[in-house]
Amino acid sequence: MCDTYDITYSDLNPTLYFAGKRTVTESNFSHTHDAPELFIVLSGDLAIWMDGTTTPLTAGDIVCVPSHMPHRTLPTVHDNPAILFFTSFSNFHFKGMEPNRLDFPGGSSVLHTDGLVRQDITNLCLRMISERYSNQVGQYFMQKAYLTQLLMTIIRQITVPPKQSCSPVTFETHHKTYVVSEIRQYLSSHYAEKISLDLIARNMYLSSAYISKIFKEETGEAPINYLIKMRLERARIQLESDNGQSIKAISNSVGYDDVYYFSKLFKKYYGMSPVHYRSKYKKVV
């Protein structure tokens, strides 16, 4: 398994206190909250004053004001007032940050988003607002669900993915592994029957050349050699069981009608004929 960090329920189970949006046409009074407050600029321009520092903001900017920090918003362009989303919540703790605190890279107080990320965040904000006024059953939990998605979208922008201790599994790798697994399972179940690579390929809607190639890449041997070894292993077990079967019967039971060909293959792999192997095994036992 890959050694990766992921967020758990104990890290993120936010309690939502309020959510809304407003058009910033005038300054508000400096104030604080007992929980963090998240501001997201949906459109326009404004500034935010936090603990003595004024920072200009534009559409796509995100600010997370820590709990108990004095802050207020200020309009900057009166002919283009900002539309501001705001929400307050607690009960979250991300790796490398203090509980109930959202820190942005480089110690910045602002995270700027654009493109599809900004669009996704805006949509989540609007859904939270819409849900607030929906008067539907479970509206708090729907808002909480959107808030969770919102926070995860933000945290993915500021968190560097951990290095994986294993190689990533590509679609091609997964596909090869699956195909080879299916072939091995088929051979194990049908080794006593007449099997051809073309038949397997047709059943899997793949070419026999491709099947042969990926099977060798995954197992180190060609499908026919894998099948031969499997058949001979089954035959060896029957020879050792001393159940009175003839060599021909054993040959037929593992998929070989030609007992001479079977004996030739067995001798090639085990260094002696089936008859000699059975005789030697009896003496050893």
XYZ file of C-alpha atoms in Angstrom:
285
model
C 0.000 0.000 0.000
C 1.054 3.592 -0.557
C 1.976 5.594 2.532
C -0.308 8.616 2.098
C -2.008 11.088 4.424
C -5.730 11.626 4.122
C -8.289 13.631 6.052
C -10.492 11.681 8.442
C -13.810 12.343 10.157
C -11.981 13.574 13.269
C -10.120 16.154 11.130
C -13.166 17.577 9.402
C -16.646 17.491 10.912
C -17.535 21.188 10.795
C -20.172 22.856 12.931
C -21.763 25.578 10.819
C -22.849 28.774 12.580
C -23.953 30.988 9.716
C -23.544 31.585 5.994
C -24.638 34.409 3.735
C -23.643 36.936 1.098
C -23.805 40.698 0.836
C -22.843 43.541 -1.427
C -20.081 45.621 0.138
C -21.166 49.228 -0.388
C -19.958 50.644 2.922
C -17.518 49.834 5.693
C -18.723 47.865 8.669
C -17.517 48.168 12.245
C -14.509 46.270 13.507
C -15.701 43.119 15.233
C -14.659 39.608 16.236
C -16.211 36.133 16.304
C -15.759 33.175 18.620
C -15.156 30.951 15.566
C -13.192 31.434 12.331
C -14.929 33.316 9.519
C -14.319 32.575 5.853
C -14.703 35.314 3.239
C -14.858 34.557 -0.489
C -15.081 37.383 -3.038
C -17.613 36.290 -5.659
C -17.226 39.430 -7.793
C -15.923 42.996 -7.662
C -13.223 44.543 -5.480
C -12.912 45.474 -1.809
C -10.427 45.503 1.051
C -10.333 43.747 4.387
C -8.842 45.159 7.558
C -7.529 42.544 9.993
C -5.793 43.379 13.244
C -4.348 46.649 11.925
C -3.495 45.549 8.369
C -5.537 46.413 5.265
C -5.393 44.000 2.318
C -6.989 44.598 -1.116
C -9.157 41.767 -2.464
C -10.582 40.921 -5.859
C -12.883 38.287 -7.338
C -11.677 34.782 -6.513
C -9.826 35.793 -3.347
C -10.348 33.831 -0.125
C -9.591 35.013 3.404
C -9.969 33.015 6.605
C -10.145 35.268 9.665
C -9.057 33.435 12.844
C -11.374 33.426 15.830
C -11.210 36.505 18.093
C -9.282 38.536 15.482
C -10.666 42.086 14.920
C -11.662 42.644 11.290
C -13.922 44.626 8.966
C -14.577 44.975 5.243
C -14.099 48.167 3.210
C -15.420 49.117 -0.258
C -12.735 50.303 -2.672
C -14.494 50.865 -6.008
C -17.985 52.284 -5.568
C -19.030 51.696 -9.176
C -18.032 48.019 -8.883
C -19.036 46.930 -5.363
C -17.937 43.482 -4.318
C -20.331 40.626 -3.669
C -18.951 38.791 -0.672
C -19.769 35.316 0.612
C -19.152 34.739 4.311
C -19.518 31.793 6.659
C -18.424 30.877 10.173
C -17.745 27.370 11.456
C -15.532 25.316 13.765
C -14.477 21.701 14.456
C -11.798 21.215 11.819
C -8.101 20.456 12.092
C -5.868 20.082 9.054
C -2.387 18.588 9.158
C 0.335 21.117 9.971
C -2.159 23.743 11.178
C -3.626 24.716 14.518
C -7.138 23.427 15.271
C -9.859 25.617 13.734
C -7.350 27.500 11.635
C -6.802 27.658 7.884
C -3.303 28.828 6.906
C -2.351 29.723 3.351
C 1.062 29.133 1.714
C 3.876 31.529 2.549
C 2.033 32.925 5.536
C -0.260 34.898 3.232
C -3.640 35.997 4.544
C -5.175 35.618 1.065
C -5.580 32.665 -1.279
C -6.329 33.613 -4.878
C -8.249 31.208 -7.091
C -9.194 31.351 -10.747
C -10.423 29.182 -13.598
C -12.336 26.016 -12.810
C -11.375 26.101 -9.122
C -12.902 29.547 -8.707
C -16.007 28.397 -10.582
C -16.395 25.329 -8.361
C -15.971 27.396 -5.205
C -18.479 30.010 -6.379
C -21.039 27.313 -7.168
C -20.642 25.777 -3.710
C -21.096 29.180 -2.064
C -24.273 29.838 -4.041
C -25.632 26.392 -3.211
C -25.083 27.036 0.484
C -26.988 30.318 0.220
C -29.778 28.725 -1.786
C -30.089 25.907 0.735
C -30.275 28.389 3.600
C -33.513 29.816 2.186
C -34.919 26.559 0.818
C -37.012 25.665 3.888
C -36.386 22.034 2.993
C -35.961 19.183 5.449
C -32.326 18.772 6.484
C -31.206 22.150 5.166
C -28.520 22.436 7.878
C -26.961 19.148 6.827
C -27.090 20.114 3.162
C -25.304 23.375 3.986
C -22.777 21.420 6.032
C -22.212 19.064 3.103
C -21.537 21.997 0.766
C -19.254 23.566 3.384
C -17.270 20.324 3.632
C -16.839 20.255 -0.151
C -15.850 23.915 -0.087
C -13.171 23.331 2.545
C -11.830 20.287 0.729
C -11.611 22.249 -2.519
C -9.623 24.934 -0.709
C -7.361 22.528 1.176
C -6.454 20.769 -2.072
C -5.175 24.081 -3.405
C -2.866 24.681 -0.451
C -1.737 21.149 0.394
C 1.184 19.557 -1.436
C 0.247 15.940 -2.246
C 2.502 13.544 -0.277
C 5.089 11.549 -2.161
C 3.902 8.033 -2.768
C 6.060 5.167 -1.569
C 4.795 2.982 -4.391
C 4.457 3.386 -8.125
C 1.160 4.850 -9.294
C -1.190 2.374 -10.917
C -2.128 3.603 -14.361
C -5.230 2.531 -16.220
C -3.064 0.498 -18.579
C -1.382 -1.330 -15.692
C -4.718 -2.044 -14.061
C -6.116 -3.294 -17.378
C -3.170 -5.626 -17.953
C -3.370 -7.043 -14.449
C -7.086 -7.674 -14.804
C -6.758 -9.375 -18.208
C -3.916 -11.634 -17.057
C -5.809 -12.515 -13.881
C -8.834 -13.512 -15.952
C -6.677 -15.652 -18.259
C -5.020 -17.444 -15.353
C -8.382 -18.120 -13.772
C -9.733 -19.468 -17.062
C -6.727 -21.751 -17.543
C -7.047 -23.034 -13.989
C -10.706 -23.924 -14.531
C -10.420 -25.353 -18.063
C -6.924 -26.849 -18.274
C -8.401 -30.307 -19.012
C -10.183 -29.001 -22.108
C -8.908 -28.101 -25.546
C -7.660 -24.538 -25.140
C -6.271 -22.182 -27.738
C -5.007 -18.636 -27.413
C -7.310 -17.595 -30.251
C -10.334 -18.861 -28.325
C -9.352 -16.919 -25.209
C -8.684 -13.816 -27.299
C -12.102 -13.988 -28.963
C -13.859 -14.397 -25.618
C -12.071 -11.324 -24.249
C -12.423 -9.252 -27.441
C -8.653 -8.853 -27.642
C -6.023 -9.979 -30.111
C -4.058 -13.145 -29.388
C -0.811 -11.227 -29.969
C -1.755 -8.644 -27.327
C -2.785 -11.320 -24.837
C 0.463 -13.207 -25.345
C 2.476 -10.001 -24.922
C 0.885 -8.773 -21.689
C 0.742 -12.271 -20.181
C 4.488 -12.628 -20.602
C 5.057 -9.122 -19.219
C 3.036 -9.936 -16.089
C 4.109 -13.552 -15.455
C 7.451 -13.881 -17.207
C 6.292 -16.710 -19.466
C 4.084 -17.289 -22.491
C 0.486 -18.478 -21.934
C 1.186 -21.866 -23.550
C 4.123 -22.526 -21.220
C 2.021 -21.491 -18.237
C -0.693 -23.940 -19.326
C 1.805 -26.771 -19.872
C 3.284 -26.304 -16.400
C -0.178 -26.246 -14.855
C -1.230 -29.438 -16.650
C 1.957 -31.268 -15.763
C 1.671 -30.190 -12.132
C -1.851 -31.628 -11.995
C -0.562 -34.832 -13.601
C 2.312 -35.069 -11.108
C -0.138 -34.831 -8.204
C -2.210 -37.665 -9.681
C 0.887 -39.829 -10.174
C 1.830 -39.316 -6.538
C -1.667 -40.147 -5.309
C -1.332 -43.732 -6.635
C -5.041 -44.032 -7.373
C -4.533 -46.756 -9.951
C -5.126 -44.570 -12.994
C -3.298 -45.459 -16.172
C -0.851 -42.986 -17.700
C -3.263 -42.544 -20.610
C -6.142 -41.713 -18.247
C -3.987 -39.166 -16.436
C -2.877 -37.730 -19.769
C -6.494 -37.314 -20.879
C -7.528 -35.783 -17.540
C -5.073 -32.921 -17.935
C -5.941 -32.129 -21.543
C -3.642 -34.364 -23.612
C -5.203 -36.953 -25.922
C -1.782 -38.083 -27.159
C -0.180 -40.010 -24.305
C 3.159 -40.120 -26.132
C 3.247 -36.323 -26.410
C 2.226 -36.039 -22.754
C 5.030 -38.392 -21.679
C 7.535 -36.438 -23.752
C 6.521 -33.137 -22.113
C 6.556 -34.672 -18.639
C 10.077 -36.018 -19.134
C 11.238 -32.635 -20.411
C 10.006 -30.850 -17.268
C 10.671 -33.486 -14.587
C 13.641 -35.350 -16.065
C 11.890 -38.743 -16.260
C 8.828 -40.334 -17.825
C 5.506 -40.504 -15.937
C 5.989 -44.251 -15.405
C 9.440 -43.804 -13.896
C 8.268 -40.849 -11.786
C 5.442 -42.908 -10.279
C 7.768 -45.817 -9.599
C 10.421 -43.612 -8.010
C 7.873 -41.777 -5.861
C 6.539 -45.091 -4.511
C 10.044 -46.162 -3.499
C 10.715 -42.848 -1.755
C 7.447 -42.987 0.144
